[in-house]
Amino acid sequence: MLYNKSIDKFFSEESMLDFSTMIYRIPALLFAITIHEYAHAQCADSMGDPTARYMGRMTFNPMAHLDPLGAILLVVAGFGWAKPVEINPSNFRNRREGILKVSFAGPAANLFVCFLAAFFMTFLNRFGLLSDGVYRFLLWMQLYNVWFAFFNLIPVPPLDGSKILSELLPPSMAWKFDNLVGRYGFYILIALVFTGITGAIIRPLAAGYMLLVNGILGLVF
C-alpha cells in the first residue's frame, strides 16, 4: 500500500505552507482543477447544452479554467475556487437529469484521476521504476483530486453538492434552500473551512476512498 501518509498530515497547515513541495503541488493542482471543470463542460455538452463549448471551456488548457486568486488560496490555504462552468439547463433534453449528471461529473472525474494516480504509483513501484519525484507528484495528484471531489459534494452553494441536493428536494423545499442558504453560501463555506468542519467531514471520506482504492489495487498487484 503506497498511500502510507495520512490525509491529515498532508493537508495540515504545515504541509500546505511547505513551499518546497510547490514543484509537485502546482502541476497536480492545475490538473485537478482542469479535469474537474472539463468534466462539467463535457457532460453538459453531451446532455444537449453547448454553452460551455461556446465559452471555450471544453479544453484541457488550465488557463481556461483558472481563477488566479482561487488557485493561490488553494495552494497556501487548502480553500479556493476555479472559474465555474456556466450551463443553461433549459437546453438539456431532461433538465433534472442534466443538472444531476453535470453536477456529479466534476467530482467523479476527480475520483477517477485519483484512482489512476494510485494505479500508476503502484504499477511503477511494482517494477522498481518509481522515483522520489514521481512518487511525490502522484501522491499530490491523489490528494488534490480526492479532496476536490468530496469538498465539491458538500451541499452548500455554490458547490456541486448544493445543486445535487436542490434537485433531489421537493420543489418547495428546493426553492427555500436556494433562496435562504444560497444567499449566504459563500460565507457559510468560509465559516466551515476556517472552523475546521470541512476537514472533519472530508478527511474520513477521503481516507475511506483511499482505503477502497488500495484494496482494489492490492487485488491486482
Coordinates of N, CA and C in Angstrom, one line a residue, residues 108 110-116 142 146 150 203-215:
A108 N -16.8 13.1 -9.9 CA -16.5 11.8 -10.4 C -15.2 11.8 -11.1
N110 N -12.6 13.7 -10.7 CA -11.5 13.8 -9.7 C -11.2 12.5 -9.0
L111 N -12.3 11.8 -8.7 CA -12.1 10.5 -8.0 C -11.5 9.5 -9.0
F112 N -11.8 9.5 -10.3 CA -11.2 8.7 -11.3 C -9.7 9.0 -11.4
V113 N -9.4 10.2 -11.5 CA -8.0 10.6 -11.7 C -7.2 10.2 -10.4
C114 N -7.8 10.3 -9.3 CA -7.2 9.9 -8.0 C -6.8 8.4 -8.1
F115 N -7.8 7.6 -8.6 CA -7.6 6.2 -8.8 C -6.4 5.9 -9.8
L116 N -6.4 6.6 -10.9 CA -5.4 6.4 -11.9 C -4.0 6.8 -11.3
Q142 N -3.2 12.4 -6.1 CA -4.3 11.7 -5.3 C -4.9 12.6 -4.3
V146 N -8.8 13.7 -4.6 CA -9.8 13.2 -3.7 C -10.4 14.3 -2.8
F150 N -14.7 15.4 -2.7 CA -15.6 15.4 -1.6 C -15.9 16.8 -1.1
R203 N -11.9 14.5 5.6 CA -10.8 13.5 5.9 C -11.3 12.1 6.0
P204 N -12.3 11.8 6.8 CA -12.7 10.3 6.8 C -13.2 9.8 5.5
L205 N -13.9 10.7 4.7 CA -14.4 10.2 3.4 C -13.2 10.0 2.5
A206 N -12.3 10.9 2.5 CA -11.1 10.8 1.6 C -10.3 9.5 2.0
A207 N -10.1 9.4 3.3 CA -9.3 8.2 3.8 C -10.0 6.9 3.5
G208 N -11.4 6.9 3.6 CA -12.1 5.7 3.3 C -12.0 5.4 1.8
Y209 N -12.1 6.4 0.9 CA -11.9 6.2 -0.5 C -10.6 5.6 -0.8
M210 N -9.5 6.2 -0.2 CA -8.2 5.7 -0.5 C -8.0 4.3 0.0
L211 N -8.6 3.9 1.1 CA -8.6 2.5 1.6 C -9.2 1.6 0.5
L212 N -10.3 2.0 0.0 CA -11.0 1.3 -1.1 C -10.1 1.1 -2.3
V213 N -9.5 2.2 -2.7 CA -8.6 2.2 -3.9 C -7.4 1.2 -3.7
N214 N -6.8 1.3 -2.5 CA -5.7 0.5 -2.2 C -6.1 -1.0 -2.1
G215 N -7.3 -1.2 -1.6 CA -7.8 -2.6 -1.5 C -8.0 -3.2 -2.9

